[in-house]
XYZ file of N, CA and C in Angstrom:
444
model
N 136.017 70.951 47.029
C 136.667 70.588 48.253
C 135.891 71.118 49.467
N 135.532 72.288 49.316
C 134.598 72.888 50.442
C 133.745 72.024 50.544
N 132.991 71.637 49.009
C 131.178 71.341 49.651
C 131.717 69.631 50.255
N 132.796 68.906 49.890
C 133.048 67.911 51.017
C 133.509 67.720 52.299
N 134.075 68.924 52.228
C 134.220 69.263 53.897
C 132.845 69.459 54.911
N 131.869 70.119 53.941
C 131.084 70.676 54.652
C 130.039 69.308 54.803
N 130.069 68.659 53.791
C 128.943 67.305 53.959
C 129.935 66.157 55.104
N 131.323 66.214 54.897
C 132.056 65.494 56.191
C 131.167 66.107 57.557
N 131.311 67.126 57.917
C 130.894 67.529 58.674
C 129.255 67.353 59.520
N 128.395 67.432 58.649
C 127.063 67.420 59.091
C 127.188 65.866 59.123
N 127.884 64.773 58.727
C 127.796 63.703 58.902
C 128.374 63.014 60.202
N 129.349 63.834 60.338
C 130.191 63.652 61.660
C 128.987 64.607 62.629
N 128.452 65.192 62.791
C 127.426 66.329 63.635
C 126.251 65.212 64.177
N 125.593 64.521 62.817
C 124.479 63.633 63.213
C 124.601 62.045 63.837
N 126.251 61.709 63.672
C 126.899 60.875 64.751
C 127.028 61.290 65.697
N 127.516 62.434 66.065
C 127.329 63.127 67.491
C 125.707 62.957 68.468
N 125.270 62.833 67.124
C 123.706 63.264 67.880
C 123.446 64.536 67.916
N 123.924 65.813 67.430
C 123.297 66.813 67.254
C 123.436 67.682 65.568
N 122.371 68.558 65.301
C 121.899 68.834 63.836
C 122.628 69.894 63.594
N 123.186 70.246 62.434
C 123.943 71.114 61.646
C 123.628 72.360 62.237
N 124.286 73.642 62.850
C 123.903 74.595 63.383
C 123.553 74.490 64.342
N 123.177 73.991 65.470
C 122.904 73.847 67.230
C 123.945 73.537 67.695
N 125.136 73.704 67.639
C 126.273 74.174 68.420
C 125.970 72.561 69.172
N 126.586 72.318 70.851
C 126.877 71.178 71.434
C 126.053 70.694 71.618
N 124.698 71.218 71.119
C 123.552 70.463 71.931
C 123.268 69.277 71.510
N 122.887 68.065 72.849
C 122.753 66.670 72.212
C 121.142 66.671 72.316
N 120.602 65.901 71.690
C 119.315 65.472 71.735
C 118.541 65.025 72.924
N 119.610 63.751 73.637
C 119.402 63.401 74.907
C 119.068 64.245 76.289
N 119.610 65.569 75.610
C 120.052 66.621 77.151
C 118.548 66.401 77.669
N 118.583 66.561 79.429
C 117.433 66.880 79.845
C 117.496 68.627 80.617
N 116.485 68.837 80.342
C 116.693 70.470 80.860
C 116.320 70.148 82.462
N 116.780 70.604 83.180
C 116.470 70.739 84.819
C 116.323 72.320 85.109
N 115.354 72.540 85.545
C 115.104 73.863 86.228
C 115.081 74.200 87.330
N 115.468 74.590 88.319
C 115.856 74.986 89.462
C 114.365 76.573 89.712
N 113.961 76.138 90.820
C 112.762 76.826 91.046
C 113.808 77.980 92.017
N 113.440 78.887 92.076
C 113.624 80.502 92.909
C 112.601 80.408 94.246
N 113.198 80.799 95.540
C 112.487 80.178 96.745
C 111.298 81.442 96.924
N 109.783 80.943 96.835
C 108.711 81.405 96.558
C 108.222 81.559 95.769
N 108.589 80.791 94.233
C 108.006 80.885 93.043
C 107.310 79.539 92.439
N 106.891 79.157 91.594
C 107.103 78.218 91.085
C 105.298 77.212 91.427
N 105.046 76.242 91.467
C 103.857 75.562 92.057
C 102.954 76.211 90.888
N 101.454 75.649 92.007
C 100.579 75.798 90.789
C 99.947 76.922 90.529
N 99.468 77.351 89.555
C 98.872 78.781 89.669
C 97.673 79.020 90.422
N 97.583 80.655 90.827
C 96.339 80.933 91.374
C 96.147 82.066 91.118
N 94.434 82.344 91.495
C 93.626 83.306 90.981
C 93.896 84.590 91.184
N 93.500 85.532 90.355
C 94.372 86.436 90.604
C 94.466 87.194 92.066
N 93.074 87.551 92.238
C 92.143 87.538 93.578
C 93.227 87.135 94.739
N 93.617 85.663 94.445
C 94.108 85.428 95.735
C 95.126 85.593 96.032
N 96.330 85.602 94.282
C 97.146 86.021 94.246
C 97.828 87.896 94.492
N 96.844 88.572 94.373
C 96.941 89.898 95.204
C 96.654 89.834 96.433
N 95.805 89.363 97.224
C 95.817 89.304 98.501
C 96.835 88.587 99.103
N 97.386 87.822 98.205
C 98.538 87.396 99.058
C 100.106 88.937 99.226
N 99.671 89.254 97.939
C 101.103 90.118 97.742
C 100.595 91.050 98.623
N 99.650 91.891 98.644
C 99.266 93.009 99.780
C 99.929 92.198 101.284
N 99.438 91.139 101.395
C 99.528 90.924 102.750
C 101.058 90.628 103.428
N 101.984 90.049 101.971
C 103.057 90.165 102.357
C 104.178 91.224 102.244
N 103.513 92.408 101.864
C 104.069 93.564 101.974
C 103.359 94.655 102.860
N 102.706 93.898 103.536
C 101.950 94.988 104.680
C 101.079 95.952 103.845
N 100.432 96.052 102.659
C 100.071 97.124 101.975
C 98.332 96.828 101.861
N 97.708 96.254 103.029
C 96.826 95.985 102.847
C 95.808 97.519 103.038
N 95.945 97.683 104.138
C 95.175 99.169 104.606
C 95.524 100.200 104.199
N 96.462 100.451 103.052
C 96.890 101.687 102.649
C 96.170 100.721 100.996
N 95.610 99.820 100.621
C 94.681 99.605 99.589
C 93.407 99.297 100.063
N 92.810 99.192 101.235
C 91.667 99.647 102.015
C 91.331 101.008 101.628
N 92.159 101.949 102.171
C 91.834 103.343 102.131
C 91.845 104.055 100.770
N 92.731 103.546 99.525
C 92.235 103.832 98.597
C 91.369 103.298 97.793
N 90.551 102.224 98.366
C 89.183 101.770 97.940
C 88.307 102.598 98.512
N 88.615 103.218 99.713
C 87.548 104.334 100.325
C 87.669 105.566 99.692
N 89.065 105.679 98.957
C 89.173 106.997 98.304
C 88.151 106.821 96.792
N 88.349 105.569 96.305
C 87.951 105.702 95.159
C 86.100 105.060 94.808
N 85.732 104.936 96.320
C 84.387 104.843 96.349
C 83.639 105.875 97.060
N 84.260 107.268 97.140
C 83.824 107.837 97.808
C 82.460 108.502 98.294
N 81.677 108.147 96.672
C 80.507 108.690 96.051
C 79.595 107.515 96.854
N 79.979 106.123 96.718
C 79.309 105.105 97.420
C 79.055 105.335 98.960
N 80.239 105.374 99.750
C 80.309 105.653 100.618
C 79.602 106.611 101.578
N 79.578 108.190 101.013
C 78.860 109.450 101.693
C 77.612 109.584 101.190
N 77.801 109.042 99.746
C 76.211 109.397 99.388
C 76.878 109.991 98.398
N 75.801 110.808 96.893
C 76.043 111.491 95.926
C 75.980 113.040 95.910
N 75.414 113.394 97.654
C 75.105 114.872 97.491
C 76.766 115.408 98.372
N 76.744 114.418 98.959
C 77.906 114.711 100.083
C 79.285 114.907 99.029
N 79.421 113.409 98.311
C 80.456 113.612 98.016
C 80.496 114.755 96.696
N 79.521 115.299 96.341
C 79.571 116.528 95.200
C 80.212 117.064 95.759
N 80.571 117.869 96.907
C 81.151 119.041 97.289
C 82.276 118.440 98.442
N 82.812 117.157 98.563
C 83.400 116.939 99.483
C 84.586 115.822 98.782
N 85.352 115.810 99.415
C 86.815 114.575 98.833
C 87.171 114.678 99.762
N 87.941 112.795 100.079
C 89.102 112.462 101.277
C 90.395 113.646 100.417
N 90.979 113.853 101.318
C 92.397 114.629 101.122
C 93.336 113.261 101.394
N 93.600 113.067 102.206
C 94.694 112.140 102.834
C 94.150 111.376 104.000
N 95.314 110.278 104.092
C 95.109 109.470 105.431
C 96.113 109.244 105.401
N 96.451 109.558 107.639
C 97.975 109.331 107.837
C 97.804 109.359 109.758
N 97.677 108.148 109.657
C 98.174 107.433 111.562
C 96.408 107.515 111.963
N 95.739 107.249 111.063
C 94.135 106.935 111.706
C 93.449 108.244 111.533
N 93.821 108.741 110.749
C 93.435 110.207 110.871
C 92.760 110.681 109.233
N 91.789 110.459 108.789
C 91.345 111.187 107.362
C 90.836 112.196 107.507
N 91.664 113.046 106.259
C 91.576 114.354 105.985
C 90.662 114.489 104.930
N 89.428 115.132 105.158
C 88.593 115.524 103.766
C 88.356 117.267 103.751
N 88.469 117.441 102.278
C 88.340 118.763 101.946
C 87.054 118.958 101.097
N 86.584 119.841 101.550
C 85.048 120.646 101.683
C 85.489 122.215 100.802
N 84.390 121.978 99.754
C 84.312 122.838 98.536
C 84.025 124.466 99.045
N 83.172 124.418 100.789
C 82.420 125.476 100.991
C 82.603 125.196 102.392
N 82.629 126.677 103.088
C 82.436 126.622 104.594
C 80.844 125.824 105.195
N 79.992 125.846 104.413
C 78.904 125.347 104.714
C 78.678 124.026 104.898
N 79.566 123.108 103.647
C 79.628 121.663 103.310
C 80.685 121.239 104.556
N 81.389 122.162 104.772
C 82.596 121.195 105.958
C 81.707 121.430 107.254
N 81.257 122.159 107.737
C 80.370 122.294 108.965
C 79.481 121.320 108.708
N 78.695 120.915 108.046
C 78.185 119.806 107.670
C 78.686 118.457 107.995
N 79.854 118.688 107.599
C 80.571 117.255 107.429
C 81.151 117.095 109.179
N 81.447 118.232 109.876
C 81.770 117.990 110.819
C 80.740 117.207 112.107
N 79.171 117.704 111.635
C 78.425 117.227 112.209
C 77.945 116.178 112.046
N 78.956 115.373 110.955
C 78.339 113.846 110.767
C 79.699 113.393 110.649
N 80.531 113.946 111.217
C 82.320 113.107 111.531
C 81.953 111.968 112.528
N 81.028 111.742 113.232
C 81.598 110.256 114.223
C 80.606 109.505 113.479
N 79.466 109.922 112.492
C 78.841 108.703 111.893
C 79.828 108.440 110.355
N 80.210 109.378 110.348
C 81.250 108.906 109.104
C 82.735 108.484 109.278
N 82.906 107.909 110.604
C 84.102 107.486 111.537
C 83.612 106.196 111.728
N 82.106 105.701 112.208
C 81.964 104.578 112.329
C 81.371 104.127 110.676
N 80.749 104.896 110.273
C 80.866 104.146 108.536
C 82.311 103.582 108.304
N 83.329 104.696 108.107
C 84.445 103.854 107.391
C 84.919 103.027 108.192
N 85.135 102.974 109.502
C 85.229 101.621 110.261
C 84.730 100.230 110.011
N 83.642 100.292 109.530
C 82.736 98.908 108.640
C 83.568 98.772 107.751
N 83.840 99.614 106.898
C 84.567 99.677 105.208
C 85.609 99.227 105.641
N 86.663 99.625 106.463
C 87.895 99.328 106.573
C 88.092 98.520 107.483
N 87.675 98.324 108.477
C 88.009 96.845 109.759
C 87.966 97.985 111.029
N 87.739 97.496 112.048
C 88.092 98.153 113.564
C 89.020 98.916 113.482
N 88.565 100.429 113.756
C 89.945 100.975 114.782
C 90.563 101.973 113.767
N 90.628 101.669 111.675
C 91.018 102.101 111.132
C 91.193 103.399 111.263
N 90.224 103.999 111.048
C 90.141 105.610 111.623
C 89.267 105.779 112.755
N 90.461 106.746 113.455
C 90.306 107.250 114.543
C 89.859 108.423 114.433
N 89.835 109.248 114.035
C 89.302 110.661 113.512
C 89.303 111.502 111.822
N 88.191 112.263 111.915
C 88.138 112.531 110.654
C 88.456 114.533 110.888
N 89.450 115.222 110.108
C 89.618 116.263 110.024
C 89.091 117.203 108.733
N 88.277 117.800 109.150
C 87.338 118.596 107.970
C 88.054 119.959 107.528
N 88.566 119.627 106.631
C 89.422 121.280 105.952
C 88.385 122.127 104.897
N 87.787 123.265 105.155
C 87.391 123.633 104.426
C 88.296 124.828 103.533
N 87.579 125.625 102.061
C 88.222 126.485 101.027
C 88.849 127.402 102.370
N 90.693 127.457 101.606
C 91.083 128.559 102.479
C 90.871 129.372 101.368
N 91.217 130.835 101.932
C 90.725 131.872 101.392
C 92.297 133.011 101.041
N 93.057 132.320 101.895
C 94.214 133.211 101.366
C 95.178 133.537 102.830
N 95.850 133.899 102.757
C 96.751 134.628 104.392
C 95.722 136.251 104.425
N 95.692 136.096 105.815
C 95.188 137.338 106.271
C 96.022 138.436 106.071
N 95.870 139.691 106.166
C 96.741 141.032 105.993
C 96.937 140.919 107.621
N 98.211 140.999 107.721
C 98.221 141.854 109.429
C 98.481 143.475 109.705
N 98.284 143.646 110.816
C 98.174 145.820 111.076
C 97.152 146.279 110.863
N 96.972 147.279 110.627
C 95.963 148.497 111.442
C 94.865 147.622 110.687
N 94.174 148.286 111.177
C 92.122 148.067 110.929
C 91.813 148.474 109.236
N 91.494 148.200 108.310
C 91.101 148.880 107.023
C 89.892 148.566 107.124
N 89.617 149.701 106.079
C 87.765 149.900 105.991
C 88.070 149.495 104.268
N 86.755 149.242 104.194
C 86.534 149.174 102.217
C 85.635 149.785 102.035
């Protein structure tokens, strides 16, 4: 009695137009997809497809500057950047830290050619000044005079 119920069934299913186990679905259905506003069209490269997303999240010059962070060796040269790293950048202002009091005095005397270098790298105007931090050494003792 079952197994004729169950062959009634798939017979009545494939008059329906749909196959034993797929629930309501008819054959005929057409799927329609509804696109999400800014998605959808034809693809593109990836290239252009990141430059688009940087640009529509304003995140272009804060991935400028970490292309300057992460070319830094290109950028100064291989002797410079041995003893030297950007620290930060914040309102036009890069911070590099210097391994040695010697290397940041250095660096200070080539801050406006390395102001108009990264200006090329990054577009007009990017940085406005470069701040040279060299090794601190610790907090000073304050009071009387000591001898060693």
């Amino acid at each position: 009695m079952a197994r004729e119920a169950l062959a009634q069934a798939k017979a009545d299913a494939l008059k329906r137009g749909t196959l034993p186990g797929q629930g309501n679905k008819r054959k005929n259905t057409k799927l329609v997809r509804v696109r999400e506003p800014g998605r959808g069209g034809d693809p593109k490269q990836f290239g252009t497809a990141i430059r688009e997303l940087l640009a529509s999240r304003g995140w272009e010059q804060r991935a400028a500057v970490g292309g300057v962070f992460g070319n830094w060796a290109g950028i100064v040269g291989p002797d410079l950047a041995e003893h030297t790293r950007p620290d930060h950048f914040e309102d036009g202002v890069l911070t590099i830290a210097a391994d040695s009091t010697t290397w940041a005095t250095q660096l200070r005397l080539l801050s406006s050619t390395l102001v108009r270098r990264l200006n090329e790298e990054l577009g007009h105007g990017t940085v406005r000044r470069v701040k040279v931090v060299g090794p601190s050494s610790g907090p000073r003792r304050t009071g009387a005079w000591r001898v060693r």
